[in-house]
PDB file of C-alpha atoms and ligand atoms in Angstrom:
ATOM      1  CA  MET A   1      19.152 -19.977 -35.801  1.00 59.00           C
ATOM      2  CA  ASN A   2      16.615 -19.102 -33.172  1.00 60.00           C
ATOM      3  CA  THR A   3      14.839 -21.460 -30.860  1.00 63.00           C
ATOM      4  CA  ILE A   4      11.210 -20.912 -30.062  1.00 58.00           C
ATOM      5  CA  GLN A   5       9.568 -22.612 -27.161  1.00 54.00           C
ATOM      6  CA  VAL A   6       5.810 -22.848 -27.071  1.00 52.00           C
ATOM      7  CA  ASN A   7       3.751 -24.676 -24.537  1.00 48.00           C
ATOM      8  CA  PRO A   8       0.327 -24.929 -26.165  1.00 49.00           C
ATOM      9  CA  LEU A   9      -1.358 -26.178 -23.017  1.00 46.00           C
ATOM     10  CA  ASP A  10       0.581 -24.313 -20.384  1.00 45.00           C
ATOM     11  CA  GLU A  11       0.457 -27.406 -18.225  1.00 45.00           C
ATOM     12  CA  GLY A  12       4.139 -27.955 -17.576  1.00 46.00           C
ATOM     13  CA  TYR A  13       4.078 -30.572 -20.321  1.00 53.00           C
ATOM     14  CA  VAL A  14       6.992 -31.363 -22.608  1.00 64.00           C
ATOM     15  CA  LYS A  15       7.469 -28.098 -24.439  1.00 78.00           C
ATOM     16  CA  TYR A  16       7.271 -27.784 -28.196  1.00 85.00           C
ATOM     17  CA  THR A  17      10.601 -26.461 -29.455  1.00 91.00           C
ATOM     18  CA  ALA A  18      11.447 -25.333 -32.968  1.00 91.00           C
ATOM     19  CA  ASP A  19      15.048 -24.806 -34.036  1.00 94.00           C
ATOM     20  CA  HIS A  20      14.335 -22.509 -36.940  1.00 94.00           C
ATOM     21  CA  THR A  21      16.701 -21.155 -39.569  1.00 93.00           C
ATOM     22  CA  GLN A  22      15.362 -18.212 -41.499  1.00 91.00           C
ATOM     23  CA  GLU A  23      16.514 -19.013 -44.996  1.00 84.00           C
ATOM     24  CA  LEU A  24      15.095 -19.168 -48.468  1.00 80.00           C
ATOM     25  CA  ILE A  25      14.284 -22.674 -49.636  1.00 85.00           C
ATOM     26  CA  ALA A  26      13.742 -23.696 -53.246  1.00 89.00           C
ATOM     27  CA  VAL A  27      10.063 -24.472 -52.716  1.00 85.00           C
ATOM     28  CA  ALA A  28       9.041 -23.713 -56.293  1.00 84.00           C
ATOM     29  CA  GLU A  29      11.412 -26.419 -57.545  1.00 87.00           C
ATOM     30  CA  LEU A  30       9.761 -29.169 -55.518  1.00 88.00           C
ATOM     31  CA  PRO A  31       7.668 -31.355 -57.835  1.00 85.00           C
ATOM     32  CA  LEU A  32       4.484 -31.421 -55.768  1.00 89.00           C
ATOM     33  CA  TRP A  33       4.570 -27.893 -54.467  1.00 93.00           C
ATOM     34  CA  LYS A  34       2.063 -26.339 -56.902  1.00 94.00           C
ATOM     35  CA  GLU A  35      -0.382 -29.170 -56.357  1.00 97.00           C
ATOM     36  CA  LEU A  36      -0.071 -28.660 -52.595  1.00 97.00           C
ATOM     37  CA  ASP A  37      -0.768 -24.927 -52.772  1.00 97.00           C
ATOM     38  CA  ALA A  38      -3.737 -25.490 -55.129  1.00 98.00           C
ATOM     39  CA  GLY A  39      -5.116 -28.216 -52.841  1.00 98.00           C
ATOM     40  CA  ARG A  40      -4.775 -25.889 -49.868  1.00 98.00           C
ATOM     41  CA  THR A  41      -6.754 -23.204 -51.714  1.00 98.00           C
ATOM     42  CA  ARG A  42      -9.549 -25.730 -52.372  1.00 98.00           C
ATOM     43  CA  LEU A  43      -9.728 -26.395 -48.622  1.00 98.00           C
ATOM     44  CA  TYR A  44      -9.573 -22.681 -47.831  1.00 98.00           C
ATOM     45  CA  ASP A  45     -12.540 -22.035 -50.149  1.00 98.00           C
ATOM     46  CA  LEU A  46     -14.570 -24.614 -48.206  1.00 98.00           C
ATOM     47  CA  GLY A  47     -13.672 -22.953 -44.890  1.00 97.00           C
ATOM     48  CA  LEU A  48     -11.662 -25.997 -43.749  1.00 97.00           C
ATOM     49  CA  ILE A  49      -8.540 -23.822 -43.472  1.00 97.00           C
ATOM     50  CA  GLY A  50      -8.904 -20.239 -42.306  1.00 96.00           C
ATOM     51  CA  THR A  51      -8.984 -18.009 -39.263  1.00 93.00           C
ATOM     52  CA  LEU A  52     -11.164 -17.977 -36.163  1.00 88.00           C
ATOM     53  CA  PRO A  53     -13.002 -14.745 -35.272  1.00 86.00           C
ATOM     54  CA  LYS A  54     -10.126 -13.854 -32.894  1.00 86.00           C
ATOM     55  CA  GLY A  55      -7.708 -14.010 -35.826  1.00 85.00           C
ATOM     56  CA  ILE A  56      -6.041 -17.308 -34.912  1.00 87.00           C
ATOM     57  CA  GLY A  57      -5.308 -19.418 -37.977  1.00 90.00           C
ATOM     58  CA  PHE A  58      -6.296 -23.081 -38.276  1.00 93.00           C
ATOM     59  CA  GLY A  59      -5.435 -25.870 -40.700  1.00 95.00           C
ATOM     60  CA  ASN A  60      -2.168 -26.797 -42.376  1.00 95.00           C
ATOM     61  CA  VAL A  61      -1.024 -28.919 -45.330  1.00 97.00           C
ATOM     62  CA  SER A  62       2.208 -30.739 -46.137  1.00 98.00           C
ATOM     63  CA  ILE A  63       4.026 -32.949 -48.636  1.00 97.00           C
ATOM     64  CA  ARG A  64       6.800 -35.423 -48.014  1.00 97.00           C
ATOM     65  CA  VAL A  65      10.046 -34.227 -49.560  1.00 96.00           C
ATOM     66  CA  LYS A  66      12.472 -36.999 -48.640  1.00 95.00           C
ATOM     67  CA  ASP A  67      12.382 -39.673 -45.942  1.00 97.00           C
ATOM     68  CA  GLU A  68      10.888 -37.879 -42.915  1.00 97.00           C
ATOM     69  CA  ALA A  69      11.526 -34.343 -44.204  1.00 97.00           C
ATOM     70  CA  PHE A  70       8.419 -32.490 -45.298  1.00 97.00           C
ATOM     71  CA  LEU A  71       7.260 -29.107 -46.541  1.00 97.00           C
ATOM     72  CA  ILE A  72       4.419 -27.579 -44.514  1.00 96.00           C
ATOM     73  CA  SER A  73       2.379 -24.392 -44.692  1.00 96.00           C
ATOM     74  CA  GLY A  74       3.700 -21.807 -42.254  1.00 94.00           C
ATOM     75  CA  THR A  75       2.203 -20.774 -38.949  1.00 90.00           C
ATOM     76  CA  ALA A  76      -0.230 -17.829 -38.942  1.00 88.00           C
ATOM     77  CA  THR A  77      -0.985 -18.157 -42.648  1.00 91.00           C
ATOM     78  CA  GLY A  78      -4.666 -19.116 -42.248  1.00 92.00           C
ATOM     79  CA  ASN A  79      -5.857 -15.710 -43.446  1.00 93.00           C
ATOM     80  CA  ARG A  80      -4.332 -16.123 -46.914  1.00 95.00           C
ATOM     81  CA  ARG A  81      -6.197 -17.842 -49.761  1.00 97.00           C
ATOM     82  CA  VAL A  82      -3.052 -18.505 -51.812  1.00 97.00           C
ATOM     83  CA  LEU A  83       0.281 -18.874 -50.031  1.00 95.00           C
ATOM     84  CA  GLY A  84       2.899 -18.976 -52.779  1.00 93.00           C
ATOM     85  CA  PRO A  85       6.393 -20.370 -52.083  1.00 92.00           C
ATOM     86  CA  GLU A  86       7.099 -17.868 -49.319  1.00 91.00           C
ATOM     87  CA  GLY A  87       4.262 -19.296 -47.220  1.00 94.00           C
ATOM     88  CA  TYR A  88       5.951 -22.663 -46.632  1.00 95.00           C
ATOM     89  CA  CYS A  89       8.499 -24.051 -44.219  1.00 95.00           C
ATOM     90  CA  MET A  90      10.701 -27.168 -44.426  1.00 96.00           C
ATOM     91  CA  VAL A  91      10.716 -29.526 -41.459  1.00 97.00           C
ATOM     92  CA  THR A  92      14.052 -31.260 -41.925  1.00 96.00           C
ATOM     93  CA  SER A  93      13.858 -33.488 -38.835  1.00 97.00           C
ATOM     94  CA  PHE A  94      11.862 -33.978 -35.666  1.00 96.00           C
ATOM     95  CA  ASP A  95      12.221 -35.638 -32.278  1.00 95.00           C
ATOM     96  CA  MET A  96       8.866 -36.852 -31.139  1.00 93.00           C
ATOM     97  CA  ASP A  97       9.766 -37.601 -27.520  1.00 91.00           C
ATOM     98  CA  LYS A  98      11.357 -34.182 -27.014  1.00 92.00           C
ATOM     99  CA  ASN A  99       8.577 -32.505 -29.066  1.00 91.00           C
ATOM    100  CA  ARG A 100      11.284 -30.757 -31.016  1.00 94.00           C
ATOM    101  CA  VAL A 101      11.466 -29.881 -34.708  1.00 95.00           C
ATOM    102  CA  ARG A 102      14.258 -28.557 -36.891  1.00 96.00           C
ATOM    103  CA  THR A 103      12.921 -26.217 -39.561  1.00 96.00           C
ATOM    104  CA  SER A 104      14.058 -23.783 -42.208  1.00 95.00           C
ATOM    105  CA  GLY A 105      12.317 -21.320 -44.477  1.00 94.00           C
ATOM    106  CA  PRO A 106      10.886 -17.834 -44.738  1.00 93.00           C
ATOM    107  CA  VAL A 107       8.135 -18.674 -42.210  1.00 93.00           C
ATOM    108  CA  LYS A 108       7.979 -20.859 -39.108  1.00 93.00           C
ATOM    109  CA  ALA A 109       6.165 -24.175 -38.907  1.00 91.00           C
ATOM    110  CA  SER A 110       3.045 -24.616 -36.821  1.00 84.00           C
ATOM    111  CA  SER A 111       3.306 -26.530 -33.552  1.00 81.00           C
ATOM    112  CA  GLU A 112       0.961 -28.986 -35.287  1.00 89.00           C
ATOM    113  CA  SER A 113       3.766 -30.041 -37.625  1.00 93.00           C
ATOM    114  CA  MET A 114       4.603 -32.961 -35.307  1.00 94.00           C
ATOM    115  CA  SER A 115       1.234 -34.533 -36.173  1.00 95.00           C
ATOM    116  CA  HIS A 116       2.207 -34.464 -39.848  1.00 96.00           C
ATOM    117  CA  GLY A 117       5.573 -36.015 -38.993  1.00 97.00           C
ATOM    118  CA  ALA A 118       3.783 -38.796 -37.107  1.00 96.00           C
ATOM    119  CA  ILE A 119       1.802 -39.724 -40.236  1.00 96.00           C
ATOM    120  CA  TYR A 120       4.920 -39.740 -42.448  1.00 96.00           C
ATOM    121  CA  ARG A 121       6.724 -41.931 -39.922  1.00 96.00           C
ATOM    122  CA  ALA A 122       3.854 -44.402 -39.585  1.00 95.00           C
ATOM    123  CA  CYS A 123       2.783 -44.619 -43.236  1.00 94.00           C
ATOM    124  CA  LEU A 124       5.752 -44.817 -45.605  1.00 93.00           C
ATOM    125  CA  SER A 125       3.545 -44.436 -48.695  1.00 93.00           C
ATOM    126  CA  ALA A 126       1.973 -41.187 -47.453  1.00 95.00           C
ATOM    127  CA  ARG A 127       3.060 -38.322 -49.692  1.00 96.00           C
ATOM    128  CA  ALA A 128       0.658 -35.633 -48.460  1.00 97.00           C
ATOM    129  CA  VAL A 129      -1.024 -34.794 -45.135  1.00 97.00           C
ATOM    130  CA  MET A 130      -3.855 -32.326 -44.516  1.00 97.00           C
ATOM    131  CA  HIS A 131      -4.993 -31.047 -41.126  1.00 97.00           C
ATOM    132  CA  ILE A 132      -8.244 -29.093 -41.068  1.00 97.00           C
ATOM    133  CA  HIS A 133     -10.857 -27.937 -38.591  1.00 96.00           C
ATOM    134  CA  SER A 134     -14.585 -28.436 -39.113  1.00 97.00           C
ATOM    135  CA  ARG A 135     -17.372 -28.601 -36.540  1.00 97.00           C
ATOM    136  CA  ASN A 136     -19.680 -30.586 -38.857  1.00 98.00           C
ATOM    137  CA  ILE A 137     -17.154 -33.111 -40.111  1.00 98.00           C
ATOM    138  CA  PHE A 138     -15.638 -33.592 -36.638  1.00 97.00           C
ATOM    139  CA  ASP A 139     -19.012 -34.237 -34.967  1.00 98.00           C
ATOM    140  CA  GLY A 140     -20.247 -36.383 -37.858  1.00 97.00           C
ATOM    141  CA  LEU A 141     -17.193 -38.618 -37.924  1.00 96.00           C
ATOM    142  CA  LEU A 142     -17.211 -39.138 -34.151  1.00 95.00           C
ATOM    143  CA  ARG A 143     -20.909 -40.088 -34.366  1.00 96.00           C
ATOM    144  CA  ASP A 144     -20.036 -42.562 -37.109  1.00 94.00           C
ATOM    145  CA  HIS A 145     -17.176 -44.066 -35.059  1.00 91.00           C
ATOM    146  CA  CYS A 146     -14.382 -43.056 -37.405  1.00 92.00           C
ATOM    147  CA  PRO A 147     -10.831 -43.939 -36.260  1.00 92.00           C
ATOM    148  CA  CYS A 148      -9.799 -41.349 -33.702  1.00 93.00           C
ATOM    149  CA  THR A 149      -7.208 -40.536 -31.081  1.00 94.00           C
ATOM    150  CA  HIS A 150      -8.682 -40.601 -27.573  1.00 94.00           C
ATOM    151  CA  ALA A 151     -10.319 -37.458 -26.196  1.00 95.00           C
ATOM    152  CA  SER A 152      -7.891 -37.522 -23.250  1.00 95.00           C
ATOM    153  CA  VAL A 153      -4.913 -37.071 -25.610  1.00 93.00           C
ATOM    154  CA  PRO A 154      -4.286 -33.326 -25.940  1.00 88.00           C
ATOM    155  CA  TYR A 155      -3.100 -31.365 -28.911  1.00 85.00           C
ATOM    156  CA  GLY A 156       0.577 -30.642 -29.408  1.00 83.00           C
ATOM    157  CA  THR A 157       1.973 -33.346 -27.140  1.00 88.00           C
ATOM    158  CA  PRO A 158       4.230 -36.365 -27.719  1.00 90.00           C
ATOM    159  CA  GLU A 159       1.211 -38.454 -26.651  1.00 92.00           C
ATOM    160  CA  MET A 160      -0.768 -37.099 -29.597  1.00 93.00           C
ATOM    161  CA  ALA A 161       2.034 -37.983 -32.011  1.00 94.00           C
ATOM    162  CA  ARG A 162       2.246 -41.506 -30.564  1.00 95.00           C
ATOM    163  CA  ALA A 163      -1.554 -41.913 -30.645  1.00 95.00           C
ATOM    164  CA  ILE A 164      -1.588 -40.882 -34.308  1.00 95.00           C
ATOM    165  CA  ILE A 165       1.092 -43.460 -35.127  1.00 95.00           C
ATOM    166  CA  ALA A 166      -0.870 -46.201 -33.359  1.00 94.00           C
ATOM    167  CA  CYS A 167      -4.032 -45.163 -35.171  1.00 93.00           C
ATOM    168  CA  VAL A 168      -2.364 -45.152 -38.612  1.00 92.00           C
ATOM    169  CA  LYS A 169      -0.840 -48.577 -38.016  1.00 89.00           C
ATOM    170  CA  GLU A 170      -4.220 -49.935 -36.966  1.00 87.00           C
ATOM    171  CA  GLN A 171      -5.747 -48.787 -40.236  1.00 82.00           C
ATOM    172  CA  GLY A 172      -2.825 -50.139 -42.286  1.00 74.00           C
ATOM    173  CA  ALA A 173      -4.005 -48.065 -45.239  1.00 73.00           C
ATOM    174  CA  VAL A 174      -2.187 -46.062 -47.908  1.00 71.00           C
ATOM    175  CA  SER A 175      -4.651 -43.249 -47.430  1.00 73.00           C
ATOM    176  CA  GLY A 176      -6.713 -42.507 -44.408  1.00 92.00           C
ATOM    177  CA  LEU A 177      -8.378 -40.355 -41.892  1.00 95.00           C
ATOM    178  CA  ILE A 178      -8.044 -39.739 -38.167  1.00 95.00           C
ATOM    179  CA  VAL A 179     -10.174 -37.540 -35.957  1.00 96.00           C
ATOM    180  CA  MET A 180      -8.247 -35.946 -33.091  1.00 95.00           C
ATOM    181  CA  ALA A 181     -10.953 -36.211 -30.462  1.00 95.00           C
ATOM    182  CA  GLY A 182      -8.827 -34.256 -27.951  1.00 93.00           C
ATOM    183  CA  HIS A 183      -8.322 -31.371 -30.418  1.00 94.00           C
ATOM    184  CA  ASP A 184     -11.778 -29.896 -30.943  1.00 94.00           C
ATOM    185  CA  GLU A 185     -12.847 -29.767 -34.615  1.00 96.00           C
ATOM    186  CA  GLY A 186      -9.478 -31.203 -35.680  1.00 96.00           C
ATOM    187  CA  LEU A 187      -8.903 -34.032 -38.111  1.00 96.00           C
ATOM    188  CA  ILE A 188      -6.159 -35.300 -40.391  1.00 96.00           C
ATOM    189  CA  THR A 189      -6.221 -36.989 -43.778  1.00 96.00           C
ATOM    190  CA  TRP A 190      -3.335 -38.376 -45.773  1.00 96.00           C
ATOM    191  CA  GLY A 191      -2.796 -39.984 -49.143  1.00 95.00           C
ATOM    192  CA  ALA A 192      -0.372 -41.171 -51.793  1.00 95.00           C
ATOM    193  CA  SER A 193      -0.967 -37.831 -53.504  1.00 96.00           C
ATOM    194  CA  VAL A 194      -2.163 -34.348 -52.579  1.00 97.00           C
ATOM    195  CA  GLN A 195      -5.308 -34.939 -54.599  1.00 97.00           C
ATOM    196  CA  GLU A 196      -6.170 -38.115 -52.705  1.00 96.00           C
ATOM    197  CA  ALA A 197      -5.896 -36.398 -49.312  1.00 97.00           C
ATOM    198  CA  VAL A 198      -7.824 -33.307 -50.467  1.00 98.00           C
ATOM    199  CA  ASP A 199     -10.541 -35.275 -52.301  1.00 97.00           C
ATOM    200  CA  LEU A 200     -11.269 -37.209 -49.141  1.00 97.00           C
ATOM    201  CA  LEU A 201     -11.841 -33.936 -47.248  1.00 98.00           C
ATOM    202  CA  VAL A 202     -14.045 -32.518 -49.998  1.00 98.00           C
ATOM    203  CA  GLU A 203     -16.122 -35.703 -49.899  1.00 97.00           C
ATOM    204  CA  LEU A 204     -16.442 -35.440 -46.098  1.00 97.00           C
ATOM    205  CA  TYR A 205     -17.393 -31.778 -46.384  1.00 98.00           C
ATOM    206  CA  HIS A 206     -20.337 -32.682 -48.611  1.00 98.00           C
ATOM    207  CA  ARG A 207     -21.286 -35.750 -46.569  1.00 97.00           C
ATOM    208  CA  TYR A 208     -21.603 -33.827 -43.286  1.00 97.00           C
ATOM    209  CA  ARG A 209     -22.684 -30.374 -44.361  1.00 92.00           C
TER     210      ARG A 209
HETATM  211 ZN1   ZN B   1      -5.601 -27.951 -35.418  1.00 97.34          ZN
END
């Protein structure tokens, strides 16, 4: 096992730590896996998942596997249209206050995986979570006063995870949407199925294009 420490803000904040075990996981045997990868490709084709000009990937997708364990697309995979089973990582547990995740798989999880965990913790019926980046949707939703985490809450912090939980509980919905105002262009959708969470993003893409 190796432990990776990343401080996304370099502000002496609580560091993001991943205890990662490099091992093969039976991704292809998970019932929703194919639907997840196909949904991710739909988002990729709309430019909602991809890479910035500097080559940094953005956007990640996940499904709940059991309780708070979830399967999430790996870090630095934004340049690939189709991931296949080797592009996913299992988050087996997480500690929100310590900003620490325990993961296993052929690739590592993104430091954004805590945001997915926050949704699964707050909404027990959520089966799938999508995090994408879009200038148009982000600006449009903020203009339209969509539920959002406060702009002062930065990406990759325990505060963001707690703000997401508060926001989900406020909505009290099976499926939903949160704009992360402190994470430029970033938003999250979730649903009782992969299709529900992806369809919502496709609808937003067309609404704000
Ligand atoms: Zn992001």
